[in-house]
N, CA, C and O atoms as CSV, one atom per row, in Angstrom:
chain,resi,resn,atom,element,x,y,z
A,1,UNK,N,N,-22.767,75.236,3.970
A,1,UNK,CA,C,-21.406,75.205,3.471
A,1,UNK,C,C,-21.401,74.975,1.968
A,1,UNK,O,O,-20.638,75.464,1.135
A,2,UNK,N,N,-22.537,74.023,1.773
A,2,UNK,CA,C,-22.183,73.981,0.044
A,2,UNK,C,C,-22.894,75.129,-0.773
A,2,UNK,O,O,-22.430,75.458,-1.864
A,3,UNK,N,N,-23.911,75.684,-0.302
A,3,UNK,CA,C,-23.672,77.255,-1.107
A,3,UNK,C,C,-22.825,78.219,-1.229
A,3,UNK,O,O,-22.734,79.028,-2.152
A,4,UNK,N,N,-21.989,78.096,0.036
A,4,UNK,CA,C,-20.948,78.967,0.242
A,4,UNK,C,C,-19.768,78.470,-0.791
A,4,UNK,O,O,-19.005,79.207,-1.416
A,5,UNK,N,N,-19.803,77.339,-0.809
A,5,UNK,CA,C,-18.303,76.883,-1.761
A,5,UNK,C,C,-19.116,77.189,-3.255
A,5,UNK,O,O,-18.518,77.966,-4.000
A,6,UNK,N,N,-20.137,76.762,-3.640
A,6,UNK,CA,C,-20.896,77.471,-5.139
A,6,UNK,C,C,-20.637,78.020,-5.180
A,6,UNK,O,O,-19.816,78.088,-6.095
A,7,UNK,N,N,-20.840,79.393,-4.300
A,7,UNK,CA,C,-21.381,80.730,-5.123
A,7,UNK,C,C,-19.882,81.570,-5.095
A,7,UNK,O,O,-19.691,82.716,-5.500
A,8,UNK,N,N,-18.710,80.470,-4.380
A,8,UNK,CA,C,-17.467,81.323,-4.495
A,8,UNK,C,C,-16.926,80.667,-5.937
A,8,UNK,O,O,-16.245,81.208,-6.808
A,9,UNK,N,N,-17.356,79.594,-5.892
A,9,UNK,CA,C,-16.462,79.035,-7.652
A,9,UNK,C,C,-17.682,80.251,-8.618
A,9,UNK,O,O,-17.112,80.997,-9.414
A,10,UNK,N,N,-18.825,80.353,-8.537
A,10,UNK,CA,C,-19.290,81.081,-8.919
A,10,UNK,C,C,-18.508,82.241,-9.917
A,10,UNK,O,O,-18.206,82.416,-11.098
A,11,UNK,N,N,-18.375,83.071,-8.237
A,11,UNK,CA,C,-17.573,84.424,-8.373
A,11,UNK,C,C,-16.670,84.224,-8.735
A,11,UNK,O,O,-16.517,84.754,-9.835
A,12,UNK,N,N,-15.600,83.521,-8.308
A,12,UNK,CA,C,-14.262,83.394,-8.608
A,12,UNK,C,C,-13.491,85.062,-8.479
A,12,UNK,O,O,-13.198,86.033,-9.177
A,13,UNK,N,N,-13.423,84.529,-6.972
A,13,UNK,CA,C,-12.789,86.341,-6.030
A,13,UNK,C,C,-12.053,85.209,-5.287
A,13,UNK,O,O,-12.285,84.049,-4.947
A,14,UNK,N,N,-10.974,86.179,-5.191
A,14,UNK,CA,C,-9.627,85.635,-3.882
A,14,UNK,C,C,-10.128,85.959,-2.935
A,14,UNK,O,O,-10.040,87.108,-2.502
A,15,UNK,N,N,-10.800,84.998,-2.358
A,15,UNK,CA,C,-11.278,85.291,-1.001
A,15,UNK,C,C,-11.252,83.921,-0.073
A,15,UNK,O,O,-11.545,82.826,-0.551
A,16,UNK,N,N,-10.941,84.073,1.052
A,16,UNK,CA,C,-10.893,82.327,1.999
A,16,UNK,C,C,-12.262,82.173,1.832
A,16,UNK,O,O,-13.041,83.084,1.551
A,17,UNK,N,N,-12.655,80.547,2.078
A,17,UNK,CA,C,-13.701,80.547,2.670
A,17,UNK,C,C,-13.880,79.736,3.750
A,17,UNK,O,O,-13.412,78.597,3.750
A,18,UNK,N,N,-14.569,80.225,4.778
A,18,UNK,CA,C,-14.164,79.632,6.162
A,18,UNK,C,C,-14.743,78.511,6.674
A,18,UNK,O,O,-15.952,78.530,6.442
A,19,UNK,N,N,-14.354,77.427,7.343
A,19,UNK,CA,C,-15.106,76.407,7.958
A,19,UNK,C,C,-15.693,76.871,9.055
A,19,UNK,O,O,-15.390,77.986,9.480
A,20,UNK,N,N,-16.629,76.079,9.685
A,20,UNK,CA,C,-16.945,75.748,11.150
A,20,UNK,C,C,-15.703,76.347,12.140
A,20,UNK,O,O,-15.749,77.418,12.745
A,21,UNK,N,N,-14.843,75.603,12.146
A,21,UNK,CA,C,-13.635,75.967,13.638
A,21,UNK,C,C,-13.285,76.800,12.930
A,21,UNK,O,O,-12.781,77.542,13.773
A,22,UNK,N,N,-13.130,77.337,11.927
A,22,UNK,CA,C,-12.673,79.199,11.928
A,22,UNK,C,C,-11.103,79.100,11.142
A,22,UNK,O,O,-10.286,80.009,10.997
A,23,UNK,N,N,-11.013,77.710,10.714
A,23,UNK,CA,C,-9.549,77.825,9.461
A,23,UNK,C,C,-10.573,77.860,8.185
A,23,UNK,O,O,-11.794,77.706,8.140
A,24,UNK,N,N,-9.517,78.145,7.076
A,24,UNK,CA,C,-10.198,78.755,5.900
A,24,UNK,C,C,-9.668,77.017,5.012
A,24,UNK,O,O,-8.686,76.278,5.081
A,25,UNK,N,N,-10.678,77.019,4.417
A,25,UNK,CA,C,-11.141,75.490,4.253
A,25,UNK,C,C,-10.670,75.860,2.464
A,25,UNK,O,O,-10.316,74.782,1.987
A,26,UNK,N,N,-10.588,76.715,1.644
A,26,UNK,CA,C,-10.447,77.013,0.277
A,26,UNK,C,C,-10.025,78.412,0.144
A,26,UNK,O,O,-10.229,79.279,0.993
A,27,UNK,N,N,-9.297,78.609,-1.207
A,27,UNK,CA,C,-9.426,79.879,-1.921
A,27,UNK,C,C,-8.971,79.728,-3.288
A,27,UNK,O,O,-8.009,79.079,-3.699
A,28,UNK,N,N,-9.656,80.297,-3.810
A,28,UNK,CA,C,-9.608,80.371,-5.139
A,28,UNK,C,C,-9.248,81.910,-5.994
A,28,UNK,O,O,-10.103,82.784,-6.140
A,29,UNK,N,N,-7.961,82.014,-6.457
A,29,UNK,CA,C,-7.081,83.309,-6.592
A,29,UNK,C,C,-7.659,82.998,-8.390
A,29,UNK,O,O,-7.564,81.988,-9.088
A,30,UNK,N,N,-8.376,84.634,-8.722
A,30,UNK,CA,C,-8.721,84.697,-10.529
A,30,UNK,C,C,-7.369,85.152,-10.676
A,30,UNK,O,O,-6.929,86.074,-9.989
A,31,UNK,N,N,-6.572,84.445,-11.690
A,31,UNK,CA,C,-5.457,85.085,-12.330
A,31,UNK,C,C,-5.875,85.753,-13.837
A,31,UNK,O,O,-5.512,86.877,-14.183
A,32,UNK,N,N,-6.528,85.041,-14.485
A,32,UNK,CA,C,-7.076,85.368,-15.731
A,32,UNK,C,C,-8.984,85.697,-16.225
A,32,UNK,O,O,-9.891,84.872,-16.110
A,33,UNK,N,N,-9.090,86.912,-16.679
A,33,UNK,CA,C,-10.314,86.682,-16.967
A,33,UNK,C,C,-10.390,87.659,-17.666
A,33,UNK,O,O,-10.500,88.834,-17.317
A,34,UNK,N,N,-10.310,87.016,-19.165
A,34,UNK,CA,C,-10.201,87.701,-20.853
A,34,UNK,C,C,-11.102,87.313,-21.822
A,34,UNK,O,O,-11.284,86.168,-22.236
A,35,UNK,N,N,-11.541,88.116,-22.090
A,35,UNK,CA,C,-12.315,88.295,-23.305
A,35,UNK,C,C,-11.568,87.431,-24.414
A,35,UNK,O,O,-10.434,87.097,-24.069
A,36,UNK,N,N,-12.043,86.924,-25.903
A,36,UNK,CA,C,-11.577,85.634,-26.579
A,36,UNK,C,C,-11.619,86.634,-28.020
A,36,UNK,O,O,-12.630,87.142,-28.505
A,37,UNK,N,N,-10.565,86.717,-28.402
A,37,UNK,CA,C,-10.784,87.654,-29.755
A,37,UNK,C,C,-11.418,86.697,-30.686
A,37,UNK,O,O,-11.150,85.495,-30.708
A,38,UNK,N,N,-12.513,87.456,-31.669
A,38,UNK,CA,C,-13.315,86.841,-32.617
A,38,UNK,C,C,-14.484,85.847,-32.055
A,38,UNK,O,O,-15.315,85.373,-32.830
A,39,UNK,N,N,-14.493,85.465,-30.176
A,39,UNK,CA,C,-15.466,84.586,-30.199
A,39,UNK,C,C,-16.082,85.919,-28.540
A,39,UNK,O,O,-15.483,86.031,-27.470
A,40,UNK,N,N,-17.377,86.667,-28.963
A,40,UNK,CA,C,-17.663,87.531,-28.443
A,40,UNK,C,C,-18.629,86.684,-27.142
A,40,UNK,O,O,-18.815,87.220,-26.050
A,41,UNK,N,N,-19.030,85.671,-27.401
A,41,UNK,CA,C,-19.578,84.922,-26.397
A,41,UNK,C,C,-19.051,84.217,-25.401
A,41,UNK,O,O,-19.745,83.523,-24.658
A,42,UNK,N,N,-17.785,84.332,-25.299
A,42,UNK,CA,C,-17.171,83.437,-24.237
A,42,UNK,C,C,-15.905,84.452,-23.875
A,42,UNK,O,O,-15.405,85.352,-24.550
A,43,UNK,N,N,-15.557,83.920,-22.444
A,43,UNK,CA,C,-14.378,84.787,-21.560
A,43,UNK,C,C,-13.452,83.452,-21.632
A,43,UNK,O,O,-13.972,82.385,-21.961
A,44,UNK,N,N,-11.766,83.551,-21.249
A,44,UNK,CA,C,-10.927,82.720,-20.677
A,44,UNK,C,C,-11.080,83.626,-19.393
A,44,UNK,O,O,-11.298,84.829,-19.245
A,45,UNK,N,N,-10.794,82.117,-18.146
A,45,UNK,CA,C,-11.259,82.160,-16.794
A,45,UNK,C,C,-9.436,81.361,-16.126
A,45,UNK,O,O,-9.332,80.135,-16.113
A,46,UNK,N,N,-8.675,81.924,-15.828
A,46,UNK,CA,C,-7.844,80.398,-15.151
A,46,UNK,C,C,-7.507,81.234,-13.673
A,46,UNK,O,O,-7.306,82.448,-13.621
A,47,UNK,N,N,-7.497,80.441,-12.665
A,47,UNK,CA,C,-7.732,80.067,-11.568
A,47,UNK,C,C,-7.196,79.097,-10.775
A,47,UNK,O,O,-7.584,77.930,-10.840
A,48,UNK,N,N,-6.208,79.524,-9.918
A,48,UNK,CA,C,-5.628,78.673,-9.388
A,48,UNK,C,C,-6.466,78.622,-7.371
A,48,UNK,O,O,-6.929,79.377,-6.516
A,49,UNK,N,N,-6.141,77.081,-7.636
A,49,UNK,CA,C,-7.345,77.374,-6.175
A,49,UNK,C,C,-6.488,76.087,-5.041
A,49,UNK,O,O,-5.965,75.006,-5.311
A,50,UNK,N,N,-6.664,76.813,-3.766
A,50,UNK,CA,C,-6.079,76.186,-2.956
A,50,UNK,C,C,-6.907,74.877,-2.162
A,50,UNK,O,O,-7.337,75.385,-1.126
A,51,UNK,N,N,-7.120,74.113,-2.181
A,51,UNK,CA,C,-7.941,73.306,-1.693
A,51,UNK,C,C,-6.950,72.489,-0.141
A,51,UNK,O,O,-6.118,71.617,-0.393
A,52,UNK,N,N,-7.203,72.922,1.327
A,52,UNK,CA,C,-6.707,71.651,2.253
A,52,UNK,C,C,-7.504,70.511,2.239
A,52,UNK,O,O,-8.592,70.248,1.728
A,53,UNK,N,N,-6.737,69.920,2.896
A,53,UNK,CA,C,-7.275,68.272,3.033
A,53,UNK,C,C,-8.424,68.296,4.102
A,53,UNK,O,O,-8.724,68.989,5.075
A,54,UNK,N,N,-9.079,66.843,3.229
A,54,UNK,CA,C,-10.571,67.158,3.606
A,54,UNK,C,C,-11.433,67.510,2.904
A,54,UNK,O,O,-12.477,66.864,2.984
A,55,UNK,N,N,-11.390,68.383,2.169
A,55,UNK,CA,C,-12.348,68.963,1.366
A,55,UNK,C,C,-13.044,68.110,0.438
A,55,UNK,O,O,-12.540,67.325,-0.366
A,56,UNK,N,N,-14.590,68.421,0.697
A,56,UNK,CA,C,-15.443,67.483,-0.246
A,56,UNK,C,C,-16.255,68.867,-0.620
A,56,UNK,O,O,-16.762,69.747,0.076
A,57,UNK,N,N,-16.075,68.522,-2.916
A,57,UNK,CA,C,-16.718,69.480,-3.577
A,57,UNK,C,C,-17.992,68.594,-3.398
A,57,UNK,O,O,-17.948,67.401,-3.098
A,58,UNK,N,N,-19.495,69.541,-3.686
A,58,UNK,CA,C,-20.475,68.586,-3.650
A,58,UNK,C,C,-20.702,68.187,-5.360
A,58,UNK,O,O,-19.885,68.613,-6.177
A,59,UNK,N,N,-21.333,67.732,-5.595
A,59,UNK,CA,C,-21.454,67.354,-7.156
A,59,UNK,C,C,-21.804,68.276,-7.879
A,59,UNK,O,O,-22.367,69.045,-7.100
A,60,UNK,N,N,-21.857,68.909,-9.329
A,60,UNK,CA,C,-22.213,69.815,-10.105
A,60,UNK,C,C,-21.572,69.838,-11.050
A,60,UNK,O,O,-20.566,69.157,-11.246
A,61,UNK,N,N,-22.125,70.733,-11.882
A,61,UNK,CA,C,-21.740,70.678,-13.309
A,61,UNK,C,C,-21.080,72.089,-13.833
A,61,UNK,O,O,-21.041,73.052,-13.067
A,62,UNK,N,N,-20.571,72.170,-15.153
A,62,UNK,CA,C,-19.918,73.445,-15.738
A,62,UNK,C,C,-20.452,73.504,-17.089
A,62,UNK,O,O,-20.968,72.450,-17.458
A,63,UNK,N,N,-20.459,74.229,-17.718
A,63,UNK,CA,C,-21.006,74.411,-19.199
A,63,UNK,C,C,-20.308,74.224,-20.207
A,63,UNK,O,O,-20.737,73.936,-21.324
A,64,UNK,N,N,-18.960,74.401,-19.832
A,64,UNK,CA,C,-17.880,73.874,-20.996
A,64,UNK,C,C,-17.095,73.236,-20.559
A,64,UNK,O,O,-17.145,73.401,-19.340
A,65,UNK,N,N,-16.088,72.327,-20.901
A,65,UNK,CA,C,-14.724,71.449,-20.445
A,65,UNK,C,C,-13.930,72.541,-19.572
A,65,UNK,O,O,-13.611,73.713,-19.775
A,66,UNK,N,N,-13.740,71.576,-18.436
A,66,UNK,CA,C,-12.710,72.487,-17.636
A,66,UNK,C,C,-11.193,71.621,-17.700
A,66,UNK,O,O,-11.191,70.391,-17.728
A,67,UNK,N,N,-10.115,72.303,-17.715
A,67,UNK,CA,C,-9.071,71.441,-17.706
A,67,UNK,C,C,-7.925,71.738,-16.604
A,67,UNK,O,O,-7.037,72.567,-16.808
A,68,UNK,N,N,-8.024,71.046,-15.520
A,68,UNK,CA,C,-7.317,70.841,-14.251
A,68,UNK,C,C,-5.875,70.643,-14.494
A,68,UNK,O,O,-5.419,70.008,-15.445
A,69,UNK,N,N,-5.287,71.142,-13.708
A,69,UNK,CA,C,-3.782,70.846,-13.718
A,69,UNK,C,C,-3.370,70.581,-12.242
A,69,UNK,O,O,-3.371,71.628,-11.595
A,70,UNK,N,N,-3.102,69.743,-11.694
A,70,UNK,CA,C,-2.546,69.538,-10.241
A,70,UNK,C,C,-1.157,70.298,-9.742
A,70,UNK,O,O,-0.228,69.553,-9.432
A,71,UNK,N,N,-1.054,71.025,-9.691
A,71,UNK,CA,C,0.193,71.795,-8.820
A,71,UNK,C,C,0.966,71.193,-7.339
A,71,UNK,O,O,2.185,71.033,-7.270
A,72,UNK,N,N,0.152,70.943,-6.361
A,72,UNK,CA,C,0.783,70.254,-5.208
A,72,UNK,C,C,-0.303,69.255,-4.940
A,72,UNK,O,O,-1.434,69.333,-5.421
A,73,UNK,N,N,0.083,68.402,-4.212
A,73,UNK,CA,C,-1.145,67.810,-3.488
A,73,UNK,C,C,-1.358,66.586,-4.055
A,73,UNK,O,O,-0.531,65.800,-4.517
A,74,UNK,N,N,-2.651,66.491,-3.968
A,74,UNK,CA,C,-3.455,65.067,-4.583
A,74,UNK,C,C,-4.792,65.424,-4.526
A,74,UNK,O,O,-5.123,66.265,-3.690
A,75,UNK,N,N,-5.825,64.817,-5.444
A,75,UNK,CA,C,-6.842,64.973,-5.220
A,75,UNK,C,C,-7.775,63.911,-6.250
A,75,UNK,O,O,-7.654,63.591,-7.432
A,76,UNK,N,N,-8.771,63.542,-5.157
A,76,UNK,CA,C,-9.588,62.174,-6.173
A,76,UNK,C,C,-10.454,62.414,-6.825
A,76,UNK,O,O,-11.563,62.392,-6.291
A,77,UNK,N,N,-10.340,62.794,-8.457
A,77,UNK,CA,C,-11.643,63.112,-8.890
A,77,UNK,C,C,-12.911,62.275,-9.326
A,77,UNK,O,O,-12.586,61.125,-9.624
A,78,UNK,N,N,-13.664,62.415,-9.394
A,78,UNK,CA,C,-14.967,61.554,-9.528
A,78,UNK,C,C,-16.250,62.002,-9.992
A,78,UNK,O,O,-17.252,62.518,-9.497
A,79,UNK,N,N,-15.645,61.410,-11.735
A,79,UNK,CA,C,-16.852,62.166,-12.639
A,79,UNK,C,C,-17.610,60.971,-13.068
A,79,UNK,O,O,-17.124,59.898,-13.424
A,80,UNK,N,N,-19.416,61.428,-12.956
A,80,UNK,CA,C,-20.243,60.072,-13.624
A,80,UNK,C,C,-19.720,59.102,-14.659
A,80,UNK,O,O,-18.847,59.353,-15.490
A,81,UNK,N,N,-20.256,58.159,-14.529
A,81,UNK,CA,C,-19.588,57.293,-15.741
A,81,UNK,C,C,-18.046,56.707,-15.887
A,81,UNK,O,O,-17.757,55.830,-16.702
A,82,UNK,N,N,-17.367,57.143,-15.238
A,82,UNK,CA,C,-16.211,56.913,-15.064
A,82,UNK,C,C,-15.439,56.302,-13.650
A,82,UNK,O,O,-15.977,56.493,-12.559
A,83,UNK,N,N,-14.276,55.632,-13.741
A,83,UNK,CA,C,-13.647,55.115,-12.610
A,83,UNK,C,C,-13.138,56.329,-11.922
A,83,UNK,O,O,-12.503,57.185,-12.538
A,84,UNK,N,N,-13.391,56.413,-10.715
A,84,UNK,CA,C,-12.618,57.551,-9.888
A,84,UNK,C,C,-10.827,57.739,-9.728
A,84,UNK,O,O,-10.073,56.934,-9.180
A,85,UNK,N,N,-10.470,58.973,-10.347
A,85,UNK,CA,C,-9.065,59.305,-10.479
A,85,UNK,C,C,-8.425,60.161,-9.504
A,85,UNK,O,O,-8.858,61.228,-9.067
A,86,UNK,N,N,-7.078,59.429,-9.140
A,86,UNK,CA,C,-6.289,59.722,-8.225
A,86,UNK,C,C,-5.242,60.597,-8.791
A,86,UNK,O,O,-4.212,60.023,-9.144
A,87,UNK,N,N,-5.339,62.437,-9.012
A,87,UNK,CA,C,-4.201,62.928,-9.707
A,87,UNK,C,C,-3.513,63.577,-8.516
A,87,UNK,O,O,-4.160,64.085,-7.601
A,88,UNK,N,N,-2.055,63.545,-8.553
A,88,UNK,CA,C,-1.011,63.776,-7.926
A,88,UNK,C,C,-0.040,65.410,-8.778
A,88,UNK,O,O,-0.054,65.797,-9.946
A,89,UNK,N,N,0.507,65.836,-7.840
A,89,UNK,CA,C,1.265,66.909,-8.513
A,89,UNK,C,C,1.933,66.504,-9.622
A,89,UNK,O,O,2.816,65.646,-9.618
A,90,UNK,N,N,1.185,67.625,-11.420
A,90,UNK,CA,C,1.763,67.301,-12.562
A,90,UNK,C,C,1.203,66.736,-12.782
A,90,UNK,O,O,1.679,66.136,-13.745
A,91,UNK,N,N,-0.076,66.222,-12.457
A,91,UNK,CA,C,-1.598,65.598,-13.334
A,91,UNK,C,C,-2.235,66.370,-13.897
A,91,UNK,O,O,-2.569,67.423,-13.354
A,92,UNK,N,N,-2.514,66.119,-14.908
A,92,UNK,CA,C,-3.700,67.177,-16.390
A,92,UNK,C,C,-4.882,66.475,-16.507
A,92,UNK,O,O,-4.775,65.327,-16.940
A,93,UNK,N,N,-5.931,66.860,-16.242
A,93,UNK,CA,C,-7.387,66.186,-16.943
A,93,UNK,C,C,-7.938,67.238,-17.412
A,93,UNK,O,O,-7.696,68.335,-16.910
A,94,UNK,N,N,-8.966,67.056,-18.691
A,94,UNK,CA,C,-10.319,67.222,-18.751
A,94,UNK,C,C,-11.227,67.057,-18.595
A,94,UNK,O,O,-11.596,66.143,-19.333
A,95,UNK,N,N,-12.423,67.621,-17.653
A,95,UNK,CA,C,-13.411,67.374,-17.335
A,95,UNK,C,C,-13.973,67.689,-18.859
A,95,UNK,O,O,-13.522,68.557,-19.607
A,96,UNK,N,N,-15.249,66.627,-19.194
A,96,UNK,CA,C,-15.398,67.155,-20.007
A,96,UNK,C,C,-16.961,68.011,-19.718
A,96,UNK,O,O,-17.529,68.069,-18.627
A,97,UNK,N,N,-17.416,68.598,-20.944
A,97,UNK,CA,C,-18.666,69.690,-20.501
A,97,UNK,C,C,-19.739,69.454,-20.602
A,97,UNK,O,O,-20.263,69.145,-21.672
A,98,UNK,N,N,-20.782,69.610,-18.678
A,98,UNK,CA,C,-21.973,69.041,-18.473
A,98,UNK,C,C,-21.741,68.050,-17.824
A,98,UNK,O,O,-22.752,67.808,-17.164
A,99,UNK,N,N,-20.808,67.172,-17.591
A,99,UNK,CA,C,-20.216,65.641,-16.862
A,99,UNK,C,C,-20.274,66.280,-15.596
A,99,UNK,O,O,-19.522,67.212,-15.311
A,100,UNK,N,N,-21.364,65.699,-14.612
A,100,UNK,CA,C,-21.727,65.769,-13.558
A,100,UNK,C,C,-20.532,64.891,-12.441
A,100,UNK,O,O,-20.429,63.674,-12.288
A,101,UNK,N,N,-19.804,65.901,-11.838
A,101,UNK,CA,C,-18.600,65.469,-11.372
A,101,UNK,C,C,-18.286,66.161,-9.719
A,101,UNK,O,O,-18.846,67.161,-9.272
A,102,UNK,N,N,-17.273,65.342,-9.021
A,102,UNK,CA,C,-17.143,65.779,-7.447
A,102,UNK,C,C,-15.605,65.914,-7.629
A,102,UNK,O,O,-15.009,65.854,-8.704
A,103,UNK,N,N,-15.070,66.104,-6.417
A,103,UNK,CA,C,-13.796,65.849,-6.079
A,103,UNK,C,C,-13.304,65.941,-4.097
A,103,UNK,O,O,-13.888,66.540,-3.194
A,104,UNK,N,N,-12.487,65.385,-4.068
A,104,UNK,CA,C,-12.007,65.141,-2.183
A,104,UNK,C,C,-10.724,64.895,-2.673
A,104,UNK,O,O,-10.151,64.170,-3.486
A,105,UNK,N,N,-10.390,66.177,-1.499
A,105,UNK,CA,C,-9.015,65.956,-0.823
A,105,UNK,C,C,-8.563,64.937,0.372
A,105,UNK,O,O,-8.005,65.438,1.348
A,106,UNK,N,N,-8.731,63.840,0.343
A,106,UNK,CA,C,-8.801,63.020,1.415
A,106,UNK,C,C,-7.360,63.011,2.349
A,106,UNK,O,O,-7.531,62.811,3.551
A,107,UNK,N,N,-6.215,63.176,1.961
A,107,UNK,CA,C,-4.624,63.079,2.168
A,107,UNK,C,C,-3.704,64.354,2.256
A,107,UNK,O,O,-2.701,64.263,2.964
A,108,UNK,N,N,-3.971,65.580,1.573
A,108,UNK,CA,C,-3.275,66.316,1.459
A,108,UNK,C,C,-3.814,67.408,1.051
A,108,UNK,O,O,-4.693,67.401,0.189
A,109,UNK,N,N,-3.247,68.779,1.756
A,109,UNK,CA,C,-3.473,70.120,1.117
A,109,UNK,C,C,-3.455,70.199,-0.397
A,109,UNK,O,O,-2.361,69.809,-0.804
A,110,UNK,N,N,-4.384,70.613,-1.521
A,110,UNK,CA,C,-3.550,70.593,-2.792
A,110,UNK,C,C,-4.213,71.914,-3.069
A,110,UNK,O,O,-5.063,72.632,-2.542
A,111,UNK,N,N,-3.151,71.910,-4.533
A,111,UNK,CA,C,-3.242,73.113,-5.160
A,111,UNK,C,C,-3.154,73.101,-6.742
A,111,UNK,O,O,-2.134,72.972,-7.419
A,112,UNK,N,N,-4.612,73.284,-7.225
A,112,UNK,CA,C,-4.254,73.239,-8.781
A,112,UNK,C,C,-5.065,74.152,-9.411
A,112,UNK,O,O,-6.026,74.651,-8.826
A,113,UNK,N,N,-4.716,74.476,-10.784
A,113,UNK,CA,C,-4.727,75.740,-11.830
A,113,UNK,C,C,-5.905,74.693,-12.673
A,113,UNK,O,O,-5.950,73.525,-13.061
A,114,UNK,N,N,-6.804,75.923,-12.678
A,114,UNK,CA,C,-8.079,75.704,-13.530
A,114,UNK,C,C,-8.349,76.619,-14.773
A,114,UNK,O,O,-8.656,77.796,-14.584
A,115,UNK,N,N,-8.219,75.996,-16.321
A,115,UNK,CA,C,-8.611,77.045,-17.265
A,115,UNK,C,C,-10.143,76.867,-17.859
A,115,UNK,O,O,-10.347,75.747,-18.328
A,116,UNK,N,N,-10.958,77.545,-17.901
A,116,UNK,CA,C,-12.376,77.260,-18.677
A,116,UNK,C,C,-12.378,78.259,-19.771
A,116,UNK,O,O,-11.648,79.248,-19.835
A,117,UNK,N,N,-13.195,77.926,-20.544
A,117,UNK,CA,C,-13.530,78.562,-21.992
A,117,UNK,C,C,-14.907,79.073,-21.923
A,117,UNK,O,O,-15.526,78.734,-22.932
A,118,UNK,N,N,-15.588,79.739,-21.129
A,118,UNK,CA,C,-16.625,80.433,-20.584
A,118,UNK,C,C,-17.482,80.912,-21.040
A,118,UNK,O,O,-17.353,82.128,-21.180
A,119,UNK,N,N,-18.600,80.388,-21.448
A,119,UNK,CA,C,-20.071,81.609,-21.605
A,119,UNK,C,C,-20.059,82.545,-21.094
A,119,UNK,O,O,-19.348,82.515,-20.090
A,120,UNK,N,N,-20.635,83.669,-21.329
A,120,UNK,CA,C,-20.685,84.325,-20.705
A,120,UNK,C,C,-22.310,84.819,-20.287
A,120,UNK,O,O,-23.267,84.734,-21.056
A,121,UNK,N,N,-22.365,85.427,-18.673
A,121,UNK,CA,C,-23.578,85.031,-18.322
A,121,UNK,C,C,-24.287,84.134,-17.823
A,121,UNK,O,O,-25.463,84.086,-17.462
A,122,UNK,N,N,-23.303,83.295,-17.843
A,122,UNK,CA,C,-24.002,81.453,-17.276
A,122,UNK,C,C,-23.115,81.377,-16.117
A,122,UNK,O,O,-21.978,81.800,-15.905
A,123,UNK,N,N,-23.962,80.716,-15.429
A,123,UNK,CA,C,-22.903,80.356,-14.066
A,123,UNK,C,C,-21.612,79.458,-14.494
A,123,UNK,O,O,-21.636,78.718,-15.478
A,124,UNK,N,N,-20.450,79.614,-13.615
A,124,UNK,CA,C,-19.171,78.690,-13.917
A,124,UNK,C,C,-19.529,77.218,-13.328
A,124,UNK,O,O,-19.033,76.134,-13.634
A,125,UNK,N,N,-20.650,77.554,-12.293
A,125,UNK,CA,C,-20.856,76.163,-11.709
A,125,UNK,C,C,-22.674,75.685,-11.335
A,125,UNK,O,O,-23.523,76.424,-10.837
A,126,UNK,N,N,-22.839,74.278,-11.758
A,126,UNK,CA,C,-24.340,74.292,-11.665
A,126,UNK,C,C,-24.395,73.487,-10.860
A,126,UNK,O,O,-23.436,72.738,-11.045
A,127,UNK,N,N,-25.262,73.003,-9.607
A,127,UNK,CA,C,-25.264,72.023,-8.339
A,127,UNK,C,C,-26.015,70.986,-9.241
A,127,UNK,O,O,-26.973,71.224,-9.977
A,128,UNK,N,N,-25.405,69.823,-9.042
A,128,UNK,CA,C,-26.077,68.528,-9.641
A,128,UNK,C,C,-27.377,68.225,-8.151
A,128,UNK,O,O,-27.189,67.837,-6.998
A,129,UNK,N,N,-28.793,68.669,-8.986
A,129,UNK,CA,C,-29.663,68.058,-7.762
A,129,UNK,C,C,-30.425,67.012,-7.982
A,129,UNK,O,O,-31.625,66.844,-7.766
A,130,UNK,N,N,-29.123,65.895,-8.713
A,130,UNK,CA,C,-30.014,64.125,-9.029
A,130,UNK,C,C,-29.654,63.491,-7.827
A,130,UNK,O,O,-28.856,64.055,-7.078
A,131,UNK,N,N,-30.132,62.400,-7.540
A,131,UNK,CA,C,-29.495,61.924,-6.303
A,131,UNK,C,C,-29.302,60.603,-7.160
A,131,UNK,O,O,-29.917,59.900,-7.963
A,132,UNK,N,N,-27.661,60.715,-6.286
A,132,UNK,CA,C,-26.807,59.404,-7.005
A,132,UNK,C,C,-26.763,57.880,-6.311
A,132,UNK,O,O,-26.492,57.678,-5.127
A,133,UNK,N,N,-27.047,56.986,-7.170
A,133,UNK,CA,C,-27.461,55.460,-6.855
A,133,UNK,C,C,-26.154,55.266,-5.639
A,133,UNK,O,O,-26.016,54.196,-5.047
């Protein structure tokens, strides 16, 4: 299951992805994916992704700051180094870039809009394989 949820943040294609009992556990709809005038090395990526409750991302990383926006829902994020955050619909963070970070839907279906500032060529997502204290 957790390659399957990688390699779809990966891609970033509107596509379900399915659990075990056969409901679709995520999707992640590309709304944007543009080229950056004057900066030939990087794409804008935004992405709005449906996450139900339940859902545990496994840990990993991104190459540049990603900046979350909560749309419905709730969801607990939990990046190294930091106290774990509880954002609710109309919450904004920055992850910032390389910050080895998770997230769980423990309470509620949510739904939030993701923009990245993108390499290009590099994966959108890297599996953190430290094992955490």
């Amino acid at each position: 299951m957790r390659a399957l949820i990688l390699a779809l943040a990966t891609c970033m294609v509107a596509a379900p992805l399915m659990a075990e009992d056969g409901k679709a556990t995520l999707t992640v709809t590309e709304l944007i994916t543009s080229d950056i005038e004057g900066v030939a090395s990087h794409s804008a990526l935004v992405s709005k992704v449906f996450i139900p409750k339940g859902t545990i991302f496994p840990r990993h990383t991104h190459p540049t700051e990603e900046f979350l926006t909560v749309l419905s829902g709730e969801v607990v994020l939990k990046i190294d180094g930091q106290p774990d955050q509880t954002l609710k619909a109309g919450a904004a963070v920055v992850i910032p870039a390389k910050y080895v970070h998770s997230a769980v839907t423990p309470t509620h279906d949510t739904e939030v809009m993701v923009f990245r500032v993108h390499p290009k060529g590099q994966p959108v997502a890297t599996p953190d394989t430290t094992e955490k204290d």
